[in-house]
Coordinates of C-alpha atoms and ligand atoms in Angstrom, one line a residue:
M120 CA 139.9 -32.1 244.8
S121 CA 141.6 -28.7 244.3
T122 CA 140.9 -26.6 241.1
P123 CA 143.1 -27.9 238.3
K124 CA 145.7 -25.4 237.0
I125 CA 145.9 -25.0 233.2
L126 CA 149.0 -23.1 232.1
I127 CA 149.3 -21.9 228.5
L128 CA 152.7 -20.7 227.2
G129 CA 152.7 -18.2 224.3
A130 CA 150.0 -15.9 223.1
G131 CA 150.2 -16.8 219.4
Y132 CA 147.5 -18.4 217.2
G133 CA 147.7 -21.7 219.1
G134 CA 147.9 -20.3 222.6
V135 CA 145.4 -17.5 222.2
T136 CA 142.8 -19.8 220.6
T137 CA 143.2 -22.3 223.5
A138 CA 142.7 -19.5 226.0
C139 CA 139.7 -17.9 224.2
E140 CA 138.1 -21.3 223.8
L141 CA 138.6 -22.2 227.4
Q142 CA 137.1 -19.0 228.6
K143 CA 134.0 -19.8 226.6
K144 CA 133.8 -23.5 227.5
L145 CA 134.6 -23.6 231.2
N146 CA 132.5 -22.3 234.0
H147 CA 133.9 -20.1 236.7
N148 CA 136.1 -21.9 239.1
E149 CA 136.2 -25.1 237.0
A150 CA 139.9 -24.5 236.4
E151 CA 142.5 -21.9 237.1
V152 CA 143.7 -20.9 233.6
T153 CA 146.9 -18.8 233.1
L154 CA 148.3 -17.5 229.8
V155 CA 152.0 -16.5 229.9
S156 CA 153.5 -14.6 227.0
K157 CA 156.5 -12.4 226.3
H158 CA 154.3 -9.4 225.5
D159 CA 150.9 -8.1 226.8
Y160 CA 149.6 -8.4 223.2
H161 CA 148.9 -11.1 220.6
Y162 CA 150.2 -10.4 217.1
L163 CA 149.0 -11.6 213.8
T164 CA 152.2 -13.2 212.5
T165 CA 150.6 -13.9 209.2
W166 CA 150.4 -10.1 208.6
L167 CA 153.9 -9.3 209.6
H168 CA 155.3 -9.0 206.1
E169 CA 153.3 -5.9 205.7
P170 CA 154.6 -3.8 208.6
A171 CA 158.1 -5.2 207.8
A172 CA 157.8 -3.6 204.3
G173 CA 156.1 -0.5 205.8
T174 CA 152.8 -1.0 204.0
M175 CA 150.8 -1.4 207.2
P176 CA 151.3 0.2 210.7
A177 CA 152.7 -2.5 213.0
S178 CA 150.0 -1.6 215.5
R179 CA 147.3 -3.0 213.2
A180 CA 148.9 -6.5 213.6
Q181 CA 148.9 -6.1 217.4
I182 CA 146.0 -7.1 219.6
F183 CA 146.3 -6.3 223.3
L184 CA 145.4 -9.4 225.4
N185 CA 143.0 -7.4 227.6
E186 CA 140.9 -6.8 224.4
I187 CA 140.3 -10.6 224.0
I188 CA 141.0 -12.3 227.3
D189 CA 138.4 -12.1 230.1
K190 CA 140.5 -11.6 233.1
N191 CA 137.8 -13.0 235.4
K192 CA 138.4 -16.4 233.7
V193 CA 142.1 -16.3 232.5
N194 CA 145.1 -14.8 234.3
V195 CA 147.6 -13.2 232.0
I196 CA 151.3 -13.0 233.0
K197 CA 153.7 -11.0 230.9
G198 CA 156.9 -13.0 231.1
T199 CA 159.5 -15.0 229.1
V200 CA 159.6 -18.7 229.6
S201 CA 163.1 -20.0 230.1
N202 CA 162.5 -23.6 231.1
I203 CA 159.8 -26.2 231.2
S204 CA 160.1 -29.2 233.6
G205 CA 157.7 -31.9 232.6
E206 CA 158.7 -34.1 235.5
Q207 CA 158.2 -31.4 238.2
Q208 CA 155.2 -29.9 236.4
K209 CA 156.8 -26.5 236.6
V210 CA 157.6 -23.7 234.3
T211 CA 160.4 -21.1 235.0
L212 CA 160.4 -17.6 233.7
E213 CA 163.5 -15.5 232.9
D214 CA 162.9 -13.4 236.0
G215 CA 163.0 -16.5 238.2
T216 CA 159.2 -16.9 238.7
E217 CA 158.1 -20.5 238.9
L218 CA 154.7 -21.5 237.8
E219 CA 153.1 -24.9 238.6
Y220 CA 150.5 -26.7 236.5
D221 CA 148.3 -29.7 236.3
Y222 CA 147.9 -29.3 232.5
L223 CA 150.3 -27.5 230.2
V224 CA 149.8 -26.1 226.7
I225 CA 153.0 -25.2 224.9
G226 CA 152.5 -22.6 222.1
L227 CA 155.8 -20.8 222.0
G228 CA 156.0 -20.5 218.2
S229 CA 159.1 -20.8 216.2
D230 CA 162.7 -19.6 215.8
P231 CA 164.4 -19.0 212.5
E232 CA 166.0 -22.1 210.9
T233 CA 169.4 -21.1 209.5
F234 CA 170.4 -24.5 208.1
G235 CA 173.9 -23.8 209.4
I236 CA 174.5 -21.0 206.9
E237 CA 177.5 -19.1 208.1
G238 CA 176.8 -15.5 209.3
L239 CA 173.1 -15.7 208.8
K240 CA 172.1 -15.5 212.4
E241 CA 174.5 -12.5 213.0
N242 CA 173.8 -10.5 209.8
A243 CA 170.3 -11.2 208.6
L244 CA 167.0 -9.7 209.8
T245 CA 164.0 -12.0 210.3
I246 CA 160.2 -11.4 210.2
R247 CA 159.2 -12.8 213.5
S248 CA 157.7 -10.3 215.9
I249 CA 156.3 -6.8 216.1
N250 CA 159.7 -5.5 217.4
A251 CA 161.6 -7.3 214.6
V252 CA 159.4 -5.9 211.8
Q253 CA 159.6 -2.4 213.1
K254 CA 163.4 -2.8 213.0
I255 CA 163.2 -4.0 209.4
K256 CA 160.9 -1.1 208.3
E257 CA 163.2 1.5 209.9
H258 CA 166.3 -0.2 208.4
I259 CA 164.9 -0.1 204.9
E260 CA 164.0 3.6 205.3
Y261 CA 167.4 4.3 206.7
M262 CA 169.0 2.7 203.7
F263 CA 167.1 5.0 201.3
A264 CA 168.1 8.0 203.4
S265 CA 171.7 7.0 203.6
Y266 CA 172.0 6.5 199.9
N267 CA 171.2 10.2 199.4
S268 CA 174.4 11.2 201.3
E269 CA 176.5 8.4 199.8
P270 CA 175.3 8.0 196.2
E271 CA 178.1 5.6 195.2
R272 CA 176.7 3.0 197.7
T273 CA 174.3 1.1 195.5
D274 CA 174.5 -1.7 198.1
Y275 CA 172.2 0.5 200.3
L276 CA 169.5 0.1 197.6
T277 CA 170.0 -3.7 197.2
F278 CA 167.6 -5.9 199.2
V279 CA 168.1 -9.6 199.5
V280 CA 165.2 -11.8 200.5
G281 CA 166.6 -15.2 201.5
G282 CA 164.1 -17.9 200.8
A283 CA 161.3 -17.8 198.2
G284 CA 158.8 -19.8 200.2
F285 CA 155.5 -18.5 201.5
T286 CA 156.9 -15.8 203.8
G287 CA 159.7 -14.7 201.4
I288 CA 157.2 -14.3 198.5
E289 CA 154.7 -12.4 200.6
F290 CA 157.4 -10.1 201.9
S291 CA 158.9 -9.5 198.4
G292 CA 155.4 -8.6 197.1
E293 CA 155.0 -6.0 199.8
L294 CA 158.5 -4.6 199.4
V295 CA 158.1 -4.0 195.7
N296 CA 154.8 -2.2 196.4
R297 CA 156.5 0.1 198.9
I298 CA 159.6 0.9 196.8
P299 CA 158.0 3.4 194.4
E300 CA 156.7 5.4 197.4
L301 CA 160.2 5.3 199.0
C302 CA 161.8 6.4 195.7
R303 CA 159.5 9.4 195.6
E304 CA 160.0 10.3 199.2
Y305 CA 163.8 10.2 198.9
N306 CA 164.0 11.4 195.3
I307 CA 165.8 8.2 194.1
D308 CA 165.7 6.7 190.6
P309 CA 163.7 3.5 191.0
S310 CA 165.9 1.7 188.5
L311 CA 168.7 1.8 191.1
V312 CA 166.8 -0.3 193.5
K313 CA 167.3 -4.1 193.3
V314 CA 165.3 -6.8 195.1
Y315 CA 166.6 -10.3 194.9
S316 CA 164.6 -13.4 195.9
I317 CA 167.0 -16.2 196.5
E318 CA 165.9 -19.8 196.9
A319 CA 167.9 -23.0 197.4
A320 CA 165.2 -25.4 196.2
P321 CA 164.6 -26.0 192.5
T322 CA 161.5 -23.9 192.6
A323 CA 160.1 -20.9 194.3
L324 CA 157.2 -21.7 196.7
P325 CA 158.1 -25.4 197.1
G326 CA 155.0 -27.5 197.5
F327 CA 152.7 -25.1 195.6
D328 CA 151.0 -26.0 192.3
K329 CA 153.1 -24.9 189.2
D330 CA 150.4 -22.6 187.8
L331 CA 150.4 -20.7 191.2
V332 CA 154.2 -20.5 191.3
D333 CA 154.3 -19.2 187.8
Y334 CA 151.7 -16.6 188.5
A335 CA 153.5 -15.4 191.6
M336 CA 156.9 -15.3 189.9
N337 CA 155.6 -13.5 186.8
L338 CA 153.8 -10.9 188.8
L339 CA 156.7 -10.2 191.2
S340 CA 159.2 -10.2 188.3
S341 CA 157.1 -7.6 186.5
K342 CA 157.4 -5.5 189.6
G343 CA 161.2 -5.8 189.7
V344 CA 162.0 -8.8 191.8
E345 CA 165.0 -10.7 190.4
F346 CA 164.7 -14.5 191.3
K347 CA 167.7 -16.7 191.8
I348 CA 166.2 -20.2 192.1
N349 CA 168.1 -23.4 192.9
T350 CA 170.8 -21.1 194.2
P351 CA 171.7 -21.7 197.9
I352 CA 173.1 -18.9 200.0
K353 CA 176.5 -20.1 201.3
Q354 CA 177.4 -17.2 203.5
C355 CA 175.9 -14.0 204.9
T356 CA 178.3 -11.2 205.8
P357 CA 177.8 -7.6 207.0
D358 CA 178.2 -6.7 203.3
G359 CA 175.8 -9.0 201.7
V360 CA 175.5 -12.7 200.6
I361 CA 177.8 -15.1 198.9
L362 CA 176.0 -17.7 196.8
A363 CA 176.9 -21.4 196.3
T364 CA 177.7 -20.3 192.7
G365 CA 180.5 -18.1 194.0
E366 CA 178.5 -14.9 193.1
E367 CA 178.5 -12.2 195.8
I368 CA 175.6 -9.8 196.1
K369 CA 176.5 -6.7 198.0
S370 CA 173.7 -5.5 200.2
K371 CA 173.2 -4.0 203.6
T372 CA 169.8 -5.6 203.9
V373 CA 169.3 -9.4 204.0
I374 CA 165.9 -10.6 205.2
W375 CA 166.0 -14.3 206.0
T376 CA 162.6 -16.1 205.5
G377 CA 164.1 -19.5 204.6
G378 CA 162.4 -21.6 207.3
V379 CA 161.5 -22.0 210.9
R380 CA 162.1 -24.6 213.6
G381 CA 160.3 -24.9 217.0
N382 CA 161.1 -22.5 219.8
A383 CA 164.5 -23.4 221.3
V384 CA 163.1 -23.4 224.8
V385 CA 161.3 -26.6 224.1
E386 CA 164.4 -28.5 223.0
Q387 CA 166.5 -26.9 225.8
S388 CA 163.9 -28.1 228.3
G389 CA 164.6 -31.7 227.3
F390 CA 161.6 -32.5 225.1
E391 CA 162.3 -34.9 222.3
V392 CA 162.1 -32.8 219.1
M393 CA 162.7 -32.9 215.3
R394 CA 163.8 -29.4 214.0
G395 CA 162.7 -28.1 217.4
R396 CA 159.2 -29.5 217.0
V397 CA 157.6 -32.1 219.3
K398 CA 156.2 -35.1 217.5
V399 CA 152.9 -35.2 219.4
D400 CA 150.3 -38.0 219.8
E401 CA 146.8 -38.0 218.3
F402 CA 145.6 -35.7 221.2
M403 CA 148.5 -33.2 220.6
R404 CA 150.4 -34.4 223.7
A405 CA 154.1 -34.6 224.1
P406 CA 155.5 -38.2 224.3
G407 CA 155.7 -39.4 227.8
Y408 CA 153.5 -36.7 229.3
E409 CA 149.7 -37.1 229.4
N410 CA 149.2 -33.6 230.7
V411 CA 151.5 -31.7 228.3
F412 CA 149.9 -30.5 225.1
V413 CA 151.8 -28.8 222.3
V414 CA 150.2 -26.5 219.6
G415 CA 151.3 -24.5 216.6
D416 CA 154.8 -24.3 215.3
C417 CA 156.2 -26.2 218.3
A418 CA 154.2 -29.3 217.3
L419 CA 154.9 -31.8 214.6
I420 CA 152.1 -33.7 213.0
F421 CA 152.0 -36.0 210.0
N422 CA 149.5 -36.5 207.2
A423 CA 148.3 -39.9 206.0
E424 CA 151.3 -40.3 203.7
G425 CA 153.6 -39.8 206.6
R426 CA 154.7 -36.3 205.5
P427 CA 154.9 -33.5 208.1
Y428 CA 152.2 -30.8 207.8
P429 CA 153.9 -27.4 207.3
P430 CA 153.5 -25.1 210.3
T431 CA 150.7 -22.7 209.6
A432 CA 148.4 -20.4 211.5
Q433 CA 145.4 -22.3 210.1
I434 CA 146.6 -25.6 211.8
S435 CA 147.7 -23.8 215.0
I436 CA 144.2 -22.4 215.4
Q437 CA 142.6 -25.8 214.8
E438 CA 145.0 -27.4 217.3
G439 CA 144.2 -24.8 219.9
E440 CA 140.5 -25.5 219.5
N441 CA 141.0 -29.3 219.8
V442 CA 143.2 -28.9 222.9
A443 CA 140.7 -26.6 224.6
R444 CA 138.0 -29.1 223.9
N445 CA 140.0 -32.0 225.3
L446 CA 141.1 -29.9 228.4
K447 CA 137.4 -29.3 229.1
A448 CA 136.8 -33.1 229.0
L449 CA 139.8 -33.7 231.3
V450 CA 138.8 -31.0 233.8
R451 CA 135.3 -32.5 233.9
G452 CA 136.7 -36.1 234.5
E453 CA 135.6 -37.2 231.0
K454 CA 138.9 -38.5 229.8
L455 CA 137.4 -41.1 227.5
T456 CA 135.6 -38.5 225.5
M457 CA 138.8 -36.8 224.3
A458 CA 138.8 -36.3 220.5
P459 CA 141.9 -36.9 218.4
F460 CA 143.1 -33.9 216.3
V461 CA 142.3 -34.1 212.7
P462 CA 143.3 -31.1 210.6
N463 CA 140.6 -29.7 208.3
L464 CA 142.6 -27.8 205.7
Q465 CA 140.7 -25.1 203.9
G466 CA 143.5 -24.3 201.4
T467 CA 146.5 -22.0 201.3
L468 CA 146.5 -18.5 200.1
A469 CA 149.5 -16.1 199.8
S470 CA 149.3 -12.4 199.3
L471 CA 151.4 -10.8 196.6
G472 CA 151.0 -7.1 197.6
K473 CA 147.9 -5.0 197.8
G474 CA 144.9 -6.5 196.0
E475 CA 147.0 -9.4 194.7
G476 CA 147.4 -13.0 195.7
M477 CA 147.2 -16.6 194.7
G478 CA 146.4 -19.9 196.3
I479 CA 144.2 -22.9 196.4
I480 CA 140.9 -23.4 198.2
F481 CA 138.9 -26.6 199.0
N482 CA 142.1 -28.4 198.1
K483 CA 141.4 -28.0 194.4
K484 CA 140.2 -24.6 193.2
K485 CA 143.0 -22.3 192.2
L486 CA 142.6 -18.6 192.8
F487 CA 144.6 -15.7 191.3
G488 CA 144.7 -12.0 191.8
L489 CA 142.0 -10.0 193.7
S490 CA 139.8 -13.1 194.4
A491 CA 142.7 -14.8 196.2
A492 CA 143.5 -11.6 198.1
L493 CA 139.8 -11.2 199.2
M494 CA 139.5 -14.8 200.2
K495 CA 142.6 -14.5 202.3
K496 CA 141.0 -11.4 204.0
G497 CA 137.9 -13.7 204.6
S498 CA 140.0 -16.1 206.6
D499 CA 141.5 -13.2 208.7
V500 CA 137.9 -12.0 209.3
R501 CA 136.9 -15.4 210.6
Y502 CA 139.8 -15.6 213.0
L503 CA 139.4 -12.1 214.3
Y504 CA 135.7 -12.7 214.8
K505 CA 136.4 -15.9 216.7
I506 CA 138.8 -14.2 219.2
G507 CA 137.3 -10.7 219.4
G508 CA 133.9 -10.5 217.9
I509 CA 132.7 -8.1 215.3
G510 CA 134.4 -5.1 217.1
M511 CA 137.8 -6.7 216.5
V512 CA 137.0 -7.3 212.8
M513 CA 135.9 -3.7 212.3
K514 CA 139.0 -2.4 214.1
K515 CA 141.6 -4.5 212.1
I516 CA 140.3 -5.2 208.6
R517 CA 140.8 -2.7 205.8
L518 CA 139.8 -3.5 202.3
Ligands
FAD218 C1 155.2 -13.2 207.3 C2 154.5 -14.5 207.6 C3 153.4 -14.8 206.9 C4 152.6 -16.0 207.2 N1 151.5 -16.2 206.5 C5 150.7 -17.3 206.8 C6 149.5 -17.5 206.2 O1 149.1 -16.7 205.3 N2 148.7 -18.6 206.6 C7 149.1 -19.4 207.6 O2 148.4 -20.3 207.9 N3 150.3 -19.3 208.2 C8 151.1 -18.2 207.8 N4 152.4 -18.0 208.5 C9 152.8 -19.0 209.5 C10 152.1 -18.7 210.8 O3 152.2 -17.3 211.1 C11 152.6 -19.6 212.0 O4 152.5 -20.9 211.6 C12 151.8 -19.3 213.3 O5 152.0 -18.0 213.7 C13 152.2 -20.2 214.4 O6 151.4 -20.0 215.5 P1 152.0 -20.3 217.0 O7 150.8 -20.1 217.9 O8 152.7 -21.6 217.0 O9 153.1 -19.2 217.3 P2 153.1 -17.6 217.1 O10 151.9 -17.1 216.4 O11 154.4 -17.4 216.4 O12 153.2 -17.1 218.6 C14 154.1 -17.5 219.5 C15 153.9 -16.7 220.8 O13 154.8 -17.1 221.8 C16 155.4 -16.0 222.4 N5 156.7 -16.4 222.9 C17 157.8 -16.8 222.1 N6 158.8 -17.2 222.9 C18 158.4 -17.0 224.2 C19 158.9 -17.2 225.5 N7 160.2 -17.8 225.6 N8 158.2 -16.9 226.6 C20 156.9 -16.4 226.4 N9 156.4 -16.2 225.3 C21 157.0 -16.5 224.2 C22 155.5 -15.0 221.2 O14 155.7 -13.6 221.7 C23 154.2 -15.2 220.5 O15 153.2 -14.4 221.2 C24 153.1 -16.9 208.2 C25 154.3 -16.6 208.9 C26 155.0 -15.4 208.6 C27 156.2 -15.1 209.4

């Protein structure tokens, strides 16, 4: 029998973990493993709010694939997937290249969910890649610089963060930390700068414990964030946002963090999806395809109460580990020893700017302030160690 071809799409948390685990688990020539991704680097999506606000260089959130992937065991192709054919067992890239597989792992991440809000796609910025966050950082700086030549344009100094969920809160925390530095640099009165955090749901951080939500909101309010909760954005224009209340906030900077859906390529390829995510079976396989696994934000899994797990890096990594384990069993002809995926949630921690955070660990213990920020760093350390050893930890982690 010829060597099975394993094709992994996307070098995010799910895809990279699958690739790194397979290079550890499989012997030479047991399988031909290929990782395809848009860029020749992996990025730490969970850190992107920091380079977006300009509080961390974007390069720190970037890990070149040749630093973590053993090219003797995994082929890396830089390319953009445009179509997946489950029937023909073939993936097509934008440049026309066709790749065949015996086993496929889809880990293409997410696209912004705009909930049909008019003008959002065209006029808002999103925190979703290294290039996108560099653009956000440069835009913010450009707004401060532009205000100096047009001091009547206070809309240049008004920043709207759409969505006060996890990403929106983390970004707002970084932004308000950066503003004093920008005001000094551009000689601008800090009281002229406005940061709005706008949320459609009746609370910020939906799904979080009330004490944690209160802590985050009080801290960010004290640093200048103005919350508008229970206030859906109706329209986004080149000049700002119009809220469902009729109020208009004039701003040249709208950052949309209000939600994600699975990568559009998956739906466009004909897979059955809910909000772009494939409802996978217990082994993370797409319905109807025993050889197509889906990990990360493209996959939809449910808890015992039948509620979907929110898409997180934590779950993506665990899914990647599970899929690699099961691929090893399949490659070795041990199909019956495949293990179902069972998430092992360690908690959720959000950063609120340098040295600040909040969250919950071991599903019950609440953490606030520096202890939460340090605990969050701890989980970053574990991930970096897993994919790149101690060298990668030393290179990326700053206390
Ligand atoms: C600012 C921010 C903070 C967050 N904080 C946390 C946190 O603290 N904890 C947590 O658990 N989760 C957090 N999340 C969520 C978490 O980042 C995601 O759930 C996680 O990144 C999903 O992993 P993934 O492997 O599915 O996709 P991603 O990590 O998004 O990676 C997808 C990969 O696919 C590539 N790709 C995309 N399209 C194509 C294509 N067509 N062809 C080829 N390659 C493609 C991309 O370039 C990327 O490399 C945060 C998210 C954001 C934005």
